[in-house]
mmCIF file of N, CA and C in Angstrom:
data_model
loop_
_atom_site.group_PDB
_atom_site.id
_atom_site.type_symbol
_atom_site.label_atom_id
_atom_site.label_comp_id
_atom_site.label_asym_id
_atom_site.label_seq_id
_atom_site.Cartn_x
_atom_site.Cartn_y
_atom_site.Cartn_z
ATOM 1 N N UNK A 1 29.664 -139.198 5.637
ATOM 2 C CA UNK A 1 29.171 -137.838 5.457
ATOM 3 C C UNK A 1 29.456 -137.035 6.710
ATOM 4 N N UNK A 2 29.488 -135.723 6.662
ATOM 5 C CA UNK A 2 29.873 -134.835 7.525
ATOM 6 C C UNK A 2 29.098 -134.892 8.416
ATOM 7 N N UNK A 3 28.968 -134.506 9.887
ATOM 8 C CA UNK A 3 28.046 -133.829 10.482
ATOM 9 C C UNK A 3 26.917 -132.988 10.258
ATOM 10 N N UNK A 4 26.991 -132.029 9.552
ATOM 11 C CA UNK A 4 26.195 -130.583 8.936
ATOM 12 C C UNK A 4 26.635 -130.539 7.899
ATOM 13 N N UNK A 5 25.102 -129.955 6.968
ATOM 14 C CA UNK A 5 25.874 -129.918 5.357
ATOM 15 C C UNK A 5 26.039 -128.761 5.037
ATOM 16 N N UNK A 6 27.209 -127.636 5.904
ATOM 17 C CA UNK A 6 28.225 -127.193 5.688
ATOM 18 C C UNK A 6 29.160 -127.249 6.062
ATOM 19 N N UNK A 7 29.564 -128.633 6.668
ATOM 20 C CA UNK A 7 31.095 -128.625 6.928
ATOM 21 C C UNK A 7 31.274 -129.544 5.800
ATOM 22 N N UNK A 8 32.711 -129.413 5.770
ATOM 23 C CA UNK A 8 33.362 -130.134 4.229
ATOM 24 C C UNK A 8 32.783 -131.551 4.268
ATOM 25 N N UNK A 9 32.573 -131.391 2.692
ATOM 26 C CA UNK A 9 31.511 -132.796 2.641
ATOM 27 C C UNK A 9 32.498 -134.058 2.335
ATOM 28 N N UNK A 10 32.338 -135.435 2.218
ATOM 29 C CA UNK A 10 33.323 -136.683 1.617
ATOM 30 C C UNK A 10 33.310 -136.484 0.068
ATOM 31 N N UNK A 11 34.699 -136.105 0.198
ATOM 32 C CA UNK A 11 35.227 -136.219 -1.054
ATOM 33 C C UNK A 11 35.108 -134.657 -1.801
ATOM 34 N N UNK A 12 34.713 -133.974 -0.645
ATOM 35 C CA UNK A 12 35.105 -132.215 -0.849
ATOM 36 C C UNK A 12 36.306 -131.853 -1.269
ATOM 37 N N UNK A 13 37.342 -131.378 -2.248
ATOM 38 C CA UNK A 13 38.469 -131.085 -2.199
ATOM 39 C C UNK A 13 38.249 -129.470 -1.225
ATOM 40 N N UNK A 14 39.735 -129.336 -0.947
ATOM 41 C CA UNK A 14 40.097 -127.966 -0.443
ATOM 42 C C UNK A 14 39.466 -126.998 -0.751
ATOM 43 N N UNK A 15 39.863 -126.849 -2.412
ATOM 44 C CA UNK A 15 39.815 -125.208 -2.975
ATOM 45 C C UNK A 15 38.036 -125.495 -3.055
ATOM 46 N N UNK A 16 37.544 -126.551 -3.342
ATOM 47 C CA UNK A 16 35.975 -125.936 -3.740
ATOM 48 C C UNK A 16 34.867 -126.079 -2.068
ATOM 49 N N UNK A 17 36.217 -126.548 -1.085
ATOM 50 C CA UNK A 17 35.346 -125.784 0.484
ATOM 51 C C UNK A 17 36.097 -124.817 0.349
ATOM 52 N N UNK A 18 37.319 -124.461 0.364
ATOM 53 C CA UNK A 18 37.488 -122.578 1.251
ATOM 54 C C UNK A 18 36.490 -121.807 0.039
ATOM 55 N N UNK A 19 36.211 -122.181 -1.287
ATOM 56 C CA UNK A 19 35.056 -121.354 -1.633
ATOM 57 C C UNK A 19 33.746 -121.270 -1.243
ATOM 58 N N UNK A 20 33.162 -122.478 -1.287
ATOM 59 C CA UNK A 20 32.059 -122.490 -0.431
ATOM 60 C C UNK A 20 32.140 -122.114 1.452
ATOM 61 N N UNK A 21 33.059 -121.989 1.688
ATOM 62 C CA UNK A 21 32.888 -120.913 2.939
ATOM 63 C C UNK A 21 33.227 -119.508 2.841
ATOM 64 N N UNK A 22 33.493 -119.135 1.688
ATOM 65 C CA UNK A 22 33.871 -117.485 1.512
ATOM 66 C C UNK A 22 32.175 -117.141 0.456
ATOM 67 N N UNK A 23 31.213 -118.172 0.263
ATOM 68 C CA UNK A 23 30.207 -118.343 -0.584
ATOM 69 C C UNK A 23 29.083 -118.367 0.922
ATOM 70 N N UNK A 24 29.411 -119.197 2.100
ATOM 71 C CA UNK A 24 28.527 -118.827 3.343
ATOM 72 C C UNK A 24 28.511 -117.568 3.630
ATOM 73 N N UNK A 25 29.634 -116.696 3.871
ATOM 74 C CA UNK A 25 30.243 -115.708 4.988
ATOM 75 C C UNK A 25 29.623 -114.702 4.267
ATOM 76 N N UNK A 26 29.668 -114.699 3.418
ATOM 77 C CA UNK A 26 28.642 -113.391 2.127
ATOM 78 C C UNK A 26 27.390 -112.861 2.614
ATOM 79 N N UNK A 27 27.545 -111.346 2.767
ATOM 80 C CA UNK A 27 26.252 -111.097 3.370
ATOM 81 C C UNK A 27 24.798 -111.694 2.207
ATOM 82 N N UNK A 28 23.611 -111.605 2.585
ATOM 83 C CA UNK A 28 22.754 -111.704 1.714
ATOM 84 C C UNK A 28 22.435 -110.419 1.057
ATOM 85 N N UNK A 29 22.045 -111.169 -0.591
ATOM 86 C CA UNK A 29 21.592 -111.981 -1.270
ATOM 87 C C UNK A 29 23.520 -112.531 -1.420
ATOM 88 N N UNK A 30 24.086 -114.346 -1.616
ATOM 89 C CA UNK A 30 25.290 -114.652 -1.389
ATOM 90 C C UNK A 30 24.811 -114.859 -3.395
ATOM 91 N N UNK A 31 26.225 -114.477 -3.681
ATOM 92 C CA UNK A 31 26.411 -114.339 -5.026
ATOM 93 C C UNK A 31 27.655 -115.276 -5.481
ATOM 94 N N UNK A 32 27.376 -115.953 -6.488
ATOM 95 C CA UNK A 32 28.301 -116.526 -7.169
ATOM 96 C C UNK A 32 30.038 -115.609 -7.748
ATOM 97 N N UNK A 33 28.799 -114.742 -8.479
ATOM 98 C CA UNK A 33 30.109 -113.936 -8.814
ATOM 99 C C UNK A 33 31.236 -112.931 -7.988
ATOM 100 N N UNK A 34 30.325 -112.671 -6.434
ATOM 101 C CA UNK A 34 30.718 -112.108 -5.335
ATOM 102 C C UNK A 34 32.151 -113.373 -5.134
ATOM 103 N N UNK A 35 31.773 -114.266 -5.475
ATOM 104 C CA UNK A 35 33.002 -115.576 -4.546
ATOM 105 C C UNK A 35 34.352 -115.253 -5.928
ATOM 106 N N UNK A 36 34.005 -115.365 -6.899
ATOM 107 C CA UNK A 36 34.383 -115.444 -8.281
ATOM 108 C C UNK A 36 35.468 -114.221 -8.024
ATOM 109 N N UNK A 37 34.925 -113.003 -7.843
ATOM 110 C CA UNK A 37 35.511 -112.153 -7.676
ATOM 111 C C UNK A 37 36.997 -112.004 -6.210
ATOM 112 N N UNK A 38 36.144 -112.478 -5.056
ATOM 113 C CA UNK A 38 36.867 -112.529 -3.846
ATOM 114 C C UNK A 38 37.951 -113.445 -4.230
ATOM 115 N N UNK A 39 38.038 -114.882 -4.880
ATOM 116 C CA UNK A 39 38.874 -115.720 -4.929
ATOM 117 C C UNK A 39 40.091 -115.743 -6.699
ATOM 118 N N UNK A 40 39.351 -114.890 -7.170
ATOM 119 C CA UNK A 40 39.986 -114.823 -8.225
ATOM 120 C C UNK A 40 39.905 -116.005 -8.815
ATOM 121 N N UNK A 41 38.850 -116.552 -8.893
ATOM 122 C CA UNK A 41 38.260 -117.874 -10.208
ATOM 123 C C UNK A 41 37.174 -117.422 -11.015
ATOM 124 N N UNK A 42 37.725 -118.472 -12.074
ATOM 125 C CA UNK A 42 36.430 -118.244 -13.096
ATOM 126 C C UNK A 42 34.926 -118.498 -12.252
ATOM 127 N N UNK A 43 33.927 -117.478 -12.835
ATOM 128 C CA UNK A 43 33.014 -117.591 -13.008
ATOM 129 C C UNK A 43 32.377 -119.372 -13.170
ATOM 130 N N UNK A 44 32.644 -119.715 -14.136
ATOM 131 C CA UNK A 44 32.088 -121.050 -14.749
ATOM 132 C C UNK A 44 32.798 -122.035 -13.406
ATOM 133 N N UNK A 45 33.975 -121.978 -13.363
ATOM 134 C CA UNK A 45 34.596 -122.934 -12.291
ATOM 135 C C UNK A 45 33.585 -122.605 -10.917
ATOM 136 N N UNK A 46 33.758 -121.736 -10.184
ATOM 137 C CA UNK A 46 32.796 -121.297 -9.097
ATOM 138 C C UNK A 46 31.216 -121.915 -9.336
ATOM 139 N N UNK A 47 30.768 -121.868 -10.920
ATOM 140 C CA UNK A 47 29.294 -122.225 -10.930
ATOM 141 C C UNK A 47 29.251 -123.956 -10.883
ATOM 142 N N UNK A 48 30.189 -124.565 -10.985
ATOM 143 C CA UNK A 48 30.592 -125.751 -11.299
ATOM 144 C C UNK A 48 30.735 -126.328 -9.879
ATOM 145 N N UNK A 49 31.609 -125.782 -9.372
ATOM 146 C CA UNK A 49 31.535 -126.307 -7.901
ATOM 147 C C UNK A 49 30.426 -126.080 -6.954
ATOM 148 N N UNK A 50 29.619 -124.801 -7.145
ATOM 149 C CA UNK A 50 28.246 -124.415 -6.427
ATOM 150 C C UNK A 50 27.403 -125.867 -6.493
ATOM 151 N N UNK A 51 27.169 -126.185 -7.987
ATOM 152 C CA UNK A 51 26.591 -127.262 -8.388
ATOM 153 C C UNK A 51 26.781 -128.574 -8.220
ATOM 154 N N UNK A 52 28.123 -128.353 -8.190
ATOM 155 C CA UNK A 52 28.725 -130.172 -7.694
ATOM 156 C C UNK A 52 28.341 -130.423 -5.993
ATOM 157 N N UNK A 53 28.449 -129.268 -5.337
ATOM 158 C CA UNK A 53 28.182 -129.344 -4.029
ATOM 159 C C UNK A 53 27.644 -128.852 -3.156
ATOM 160 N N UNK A 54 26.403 -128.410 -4.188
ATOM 161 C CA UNK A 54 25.108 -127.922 -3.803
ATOM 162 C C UNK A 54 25.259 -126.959 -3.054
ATOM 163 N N UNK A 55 26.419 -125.592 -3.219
ATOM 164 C CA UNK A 55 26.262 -124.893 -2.307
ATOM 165 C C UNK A 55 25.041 -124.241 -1.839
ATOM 166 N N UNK A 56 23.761 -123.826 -2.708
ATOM 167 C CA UNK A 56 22.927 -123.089 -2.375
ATOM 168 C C UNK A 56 22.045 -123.727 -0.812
ATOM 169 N N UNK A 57 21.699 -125.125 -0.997
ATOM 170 C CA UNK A 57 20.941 -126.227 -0.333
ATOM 171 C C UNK A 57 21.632 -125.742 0.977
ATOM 172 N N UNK A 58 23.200 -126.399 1.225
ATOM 173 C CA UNK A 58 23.723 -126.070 2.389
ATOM 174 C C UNK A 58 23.798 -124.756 3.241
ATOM 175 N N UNK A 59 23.857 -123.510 2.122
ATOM 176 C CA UNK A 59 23.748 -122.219 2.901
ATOM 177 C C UNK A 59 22.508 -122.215 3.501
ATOM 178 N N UNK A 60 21.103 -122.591 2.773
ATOM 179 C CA UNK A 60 19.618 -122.702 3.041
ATOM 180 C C UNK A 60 19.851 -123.458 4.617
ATOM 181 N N UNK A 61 20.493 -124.588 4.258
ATOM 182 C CA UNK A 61 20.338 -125.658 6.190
ATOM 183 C C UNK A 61 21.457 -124.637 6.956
ATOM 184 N N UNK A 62 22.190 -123.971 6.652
ATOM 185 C CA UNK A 62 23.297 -123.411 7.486
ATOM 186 C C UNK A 62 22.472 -121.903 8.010
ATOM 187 N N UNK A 63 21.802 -121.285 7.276
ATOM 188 C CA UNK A 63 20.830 -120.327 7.447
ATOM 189 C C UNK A 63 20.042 -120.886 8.494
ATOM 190 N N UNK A 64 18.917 -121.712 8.324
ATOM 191 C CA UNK A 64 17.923 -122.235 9.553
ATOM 192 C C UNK A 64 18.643 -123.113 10.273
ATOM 193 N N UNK A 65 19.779 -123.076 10.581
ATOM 194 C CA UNK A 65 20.604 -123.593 11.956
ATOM 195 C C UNK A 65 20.932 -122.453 12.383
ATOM 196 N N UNK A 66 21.154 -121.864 12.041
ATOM 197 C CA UNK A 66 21.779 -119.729 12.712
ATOM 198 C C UNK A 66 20.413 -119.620 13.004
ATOM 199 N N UNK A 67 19.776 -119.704 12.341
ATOM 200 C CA UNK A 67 17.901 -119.158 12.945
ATOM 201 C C UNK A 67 17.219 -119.500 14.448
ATOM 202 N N UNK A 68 17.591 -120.879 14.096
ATOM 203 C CA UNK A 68 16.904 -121.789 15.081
ATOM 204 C C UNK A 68 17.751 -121.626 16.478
ATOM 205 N N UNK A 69 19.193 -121.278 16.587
ATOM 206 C CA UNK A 69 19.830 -121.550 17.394
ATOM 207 C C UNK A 69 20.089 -119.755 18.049
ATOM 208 N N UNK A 70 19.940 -119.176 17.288
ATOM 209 C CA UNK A 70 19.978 -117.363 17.576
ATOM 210 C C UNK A 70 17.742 -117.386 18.184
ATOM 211 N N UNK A 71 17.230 -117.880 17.518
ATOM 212 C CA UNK A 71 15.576 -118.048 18.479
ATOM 213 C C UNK A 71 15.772 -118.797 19.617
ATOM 214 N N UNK A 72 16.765 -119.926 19.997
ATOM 215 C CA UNK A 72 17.078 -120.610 20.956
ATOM 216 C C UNK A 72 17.723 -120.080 22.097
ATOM 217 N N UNK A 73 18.412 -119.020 21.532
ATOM 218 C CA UNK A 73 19.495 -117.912 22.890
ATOM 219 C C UNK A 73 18.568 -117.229 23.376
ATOM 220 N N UNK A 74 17.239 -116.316 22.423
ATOM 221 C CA UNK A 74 16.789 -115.798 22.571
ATOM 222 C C UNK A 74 15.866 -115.842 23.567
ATOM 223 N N UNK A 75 15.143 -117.425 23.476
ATOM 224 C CA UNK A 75 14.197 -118.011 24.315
ATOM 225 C C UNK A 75 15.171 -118.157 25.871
ATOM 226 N N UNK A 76 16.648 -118.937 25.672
ATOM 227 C CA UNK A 76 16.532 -118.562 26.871
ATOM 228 C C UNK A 76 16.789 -117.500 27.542
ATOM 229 N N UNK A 77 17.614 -116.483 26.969
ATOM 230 C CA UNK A 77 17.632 -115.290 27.922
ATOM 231 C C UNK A 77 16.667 -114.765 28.223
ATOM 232 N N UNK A 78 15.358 -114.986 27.888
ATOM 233 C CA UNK A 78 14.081 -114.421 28.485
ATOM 234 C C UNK A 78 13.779 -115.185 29.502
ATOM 235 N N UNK A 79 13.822 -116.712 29.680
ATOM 236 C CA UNK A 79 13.678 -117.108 30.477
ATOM 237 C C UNK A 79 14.353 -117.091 31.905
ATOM 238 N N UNK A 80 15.761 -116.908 31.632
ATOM 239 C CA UNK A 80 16.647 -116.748 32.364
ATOM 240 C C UNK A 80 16.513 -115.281 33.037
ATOM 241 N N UNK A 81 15.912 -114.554 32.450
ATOM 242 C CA UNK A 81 15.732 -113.229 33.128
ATOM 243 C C UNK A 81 14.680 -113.491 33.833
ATOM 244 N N UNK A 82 13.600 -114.040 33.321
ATOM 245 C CA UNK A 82 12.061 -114.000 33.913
ATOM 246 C C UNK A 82 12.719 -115.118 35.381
ATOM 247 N N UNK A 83 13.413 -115.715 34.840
ATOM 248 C CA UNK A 83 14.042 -116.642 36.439
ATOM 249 C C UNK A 83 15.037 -115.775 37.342
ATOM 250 N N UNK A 84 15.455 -114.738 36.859
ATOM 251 C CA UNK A 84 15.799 -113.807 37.942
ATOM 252 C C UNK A 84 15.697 -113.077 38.548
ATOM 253 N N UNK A 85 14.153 -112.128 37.638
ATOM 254 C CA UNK A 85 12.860 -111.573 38.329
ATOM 255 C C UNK A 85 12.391 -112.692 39.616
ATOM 256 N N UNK A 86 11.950 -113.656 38.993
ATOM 257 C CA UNK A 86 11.334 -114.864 40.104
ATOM 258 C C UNK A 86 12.123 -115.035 41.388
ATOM 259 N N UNK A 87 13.390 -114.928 41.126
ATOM 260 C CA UNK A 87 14.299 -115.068 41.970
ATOM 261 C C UNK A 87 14.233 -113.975 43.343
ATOM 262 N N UNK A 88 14.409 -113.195 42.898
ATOM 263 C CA UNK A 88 14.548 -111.465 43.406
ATOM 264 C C UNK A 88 13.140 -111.720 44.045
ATOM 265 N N UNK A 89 11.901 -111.967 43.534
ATOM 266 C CA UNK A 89 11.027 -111.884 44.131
ATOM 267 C C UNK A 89 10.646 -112.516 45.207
ATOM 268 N N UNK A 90 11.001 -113.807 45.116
ATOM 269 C CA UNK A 90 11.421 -114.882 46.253
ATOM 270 C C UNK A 90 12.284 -114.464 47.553
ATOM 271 N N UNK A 91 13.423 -113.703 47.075
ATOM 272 C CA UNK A 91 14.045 -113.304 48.429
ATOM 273 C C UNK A 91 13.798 -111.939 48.892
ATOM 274 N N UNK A 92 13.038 -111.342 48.116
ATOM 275 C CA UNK A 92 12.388 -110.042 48.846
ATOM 276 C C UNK A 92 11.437 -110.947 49.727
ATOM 277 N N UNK A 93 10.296 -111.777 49.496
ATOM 278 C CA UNK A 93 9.292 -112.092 49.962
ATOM 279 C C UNK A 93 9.751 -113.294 51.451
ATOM 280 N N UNK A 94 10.824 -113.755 50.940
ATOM 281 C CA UNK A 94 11.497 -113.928 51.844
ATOM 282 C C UNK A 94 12.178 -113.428 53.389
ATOM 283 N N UNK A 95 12.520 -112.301 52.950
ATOM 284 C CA UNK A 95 12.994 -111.055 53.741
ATOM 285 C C UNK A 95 12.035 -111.069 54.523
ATOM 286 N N UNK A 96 10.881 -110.599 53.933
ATOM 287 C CA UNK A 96 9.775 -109.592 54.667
ATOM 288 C C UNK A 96 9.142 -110.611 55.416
ATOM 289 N N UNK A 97 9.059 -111.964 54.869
ATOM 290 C CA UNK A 97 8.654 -113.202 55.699
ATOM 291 C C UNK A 97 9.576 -113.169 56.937
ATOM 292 N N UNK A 98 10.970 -113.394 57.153
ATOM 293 C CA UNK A 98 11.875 -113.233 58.394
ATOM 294 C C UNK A 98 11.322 -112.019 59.336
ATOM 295 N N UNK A 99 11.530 -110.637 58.019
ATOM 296 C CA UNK A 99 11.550 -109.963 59.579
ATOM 297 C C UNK A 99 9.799 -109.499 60.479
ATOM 298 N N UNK A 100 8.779 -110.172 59.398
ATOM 299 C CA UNK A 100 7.894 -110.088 60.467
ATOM 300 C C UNK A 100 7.553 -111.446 61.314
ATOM 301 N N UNK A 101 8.211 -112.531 61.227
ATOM 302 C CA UNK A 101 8.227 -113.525 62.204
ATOM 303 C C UNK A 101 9.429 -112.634 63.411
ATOM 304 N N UNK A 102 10.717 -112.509 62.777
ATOM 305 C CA UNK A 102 11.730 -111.954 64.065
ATOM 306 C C UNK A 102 10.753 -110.724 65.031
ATOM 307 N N UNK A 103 9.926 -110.045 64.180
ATOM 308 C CA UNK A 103 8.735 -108.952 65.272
ATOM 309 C C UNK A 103 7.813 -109.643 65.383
ATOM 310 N N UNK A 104 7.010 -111.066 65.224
ATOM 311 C CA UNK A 104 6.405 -111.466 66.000
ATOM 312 C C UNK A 104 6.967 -112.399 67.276
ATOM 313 N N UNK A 105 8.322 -112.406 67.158
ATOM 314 C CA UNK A 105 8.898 -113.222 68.200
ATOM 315 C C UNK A 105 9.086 -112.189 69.185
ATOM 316 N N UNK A 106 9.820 -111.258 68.902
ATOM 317 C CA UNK A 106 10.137 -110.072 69.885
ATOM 318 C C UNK A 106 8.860 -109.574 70.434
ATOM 319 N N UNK A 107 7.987 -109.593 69.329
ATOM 320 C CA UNK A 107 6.675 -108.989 70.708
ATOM 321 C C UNK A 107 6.586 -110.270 71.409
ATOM 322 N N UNK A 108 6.604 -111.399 71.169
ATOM 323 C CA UNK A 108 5.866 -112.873 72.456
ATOM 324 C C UNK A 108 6.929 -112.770 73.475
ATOM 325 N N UNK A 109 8.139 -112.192 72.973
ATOM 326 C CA UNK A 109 9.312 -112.134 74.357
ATOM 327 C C UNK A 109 8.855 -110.802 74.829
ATOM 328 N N UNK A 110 8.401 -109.749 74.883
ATOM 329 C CA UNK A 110 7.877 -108.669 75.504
ATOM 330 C C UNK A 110 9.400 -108.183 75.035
ATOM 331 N N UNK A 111 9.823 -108.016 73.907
ATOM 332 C CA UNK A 111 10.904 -106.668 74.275
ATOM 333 C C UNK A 111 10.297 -105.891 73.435
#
């Protein structure tokens, strides 16, 4: 079996994956007859292969893998920002740490 159950499954022929990926790529609601139409097949053939290879199931797991993994970018670029706020804040606080040790040194040297 494949990796993910939308990549071509064992014993997938060709023509009924490049339909079931022109059957993913479909904005929502993904329509049978939308593919039917795009590929120039019957209706019944298209419903036949949906069924033989469960396209609906796989768009459903191919959907909450785009979900999970677009909430996953999401999480980290917040974090990754909130770590570059943190950052910034660190070397400001940093800074201001140096230069009032460098003026408490300069006053103990009397200049």
């Amino acid at each position: 079996m494949s990796a993910s159950l939308w990549d071509r499954q064992d014993g997938e022929g060709t023509k009924p994956y490049t339909a079931f990926t022109v059957f993913l790529n479909l904005k929502k609601p993904r329509t049978l007859g939308a593919v039917s139409q795009e590929l120039s097949k019957s209706l019944p053939l298209i419903k036949r292969w949906s069924k033989d290879w469960k396209w609906f199931a796989r768009a459903e797991a191919y959907d909450a893998d785009m979900a999970r993994a677009e909430h996953q970018a999401r999480r980290e670029a917040r974090a990754e920002a909130a770590g570059d706020s943190e950052l910034e804040a660190y070397r400001d606080r940093t800074k201001k740490n140096g230069e009032l040790i460098g003026g408490l040194a300069r006053a103990a040297a009397g200049v």
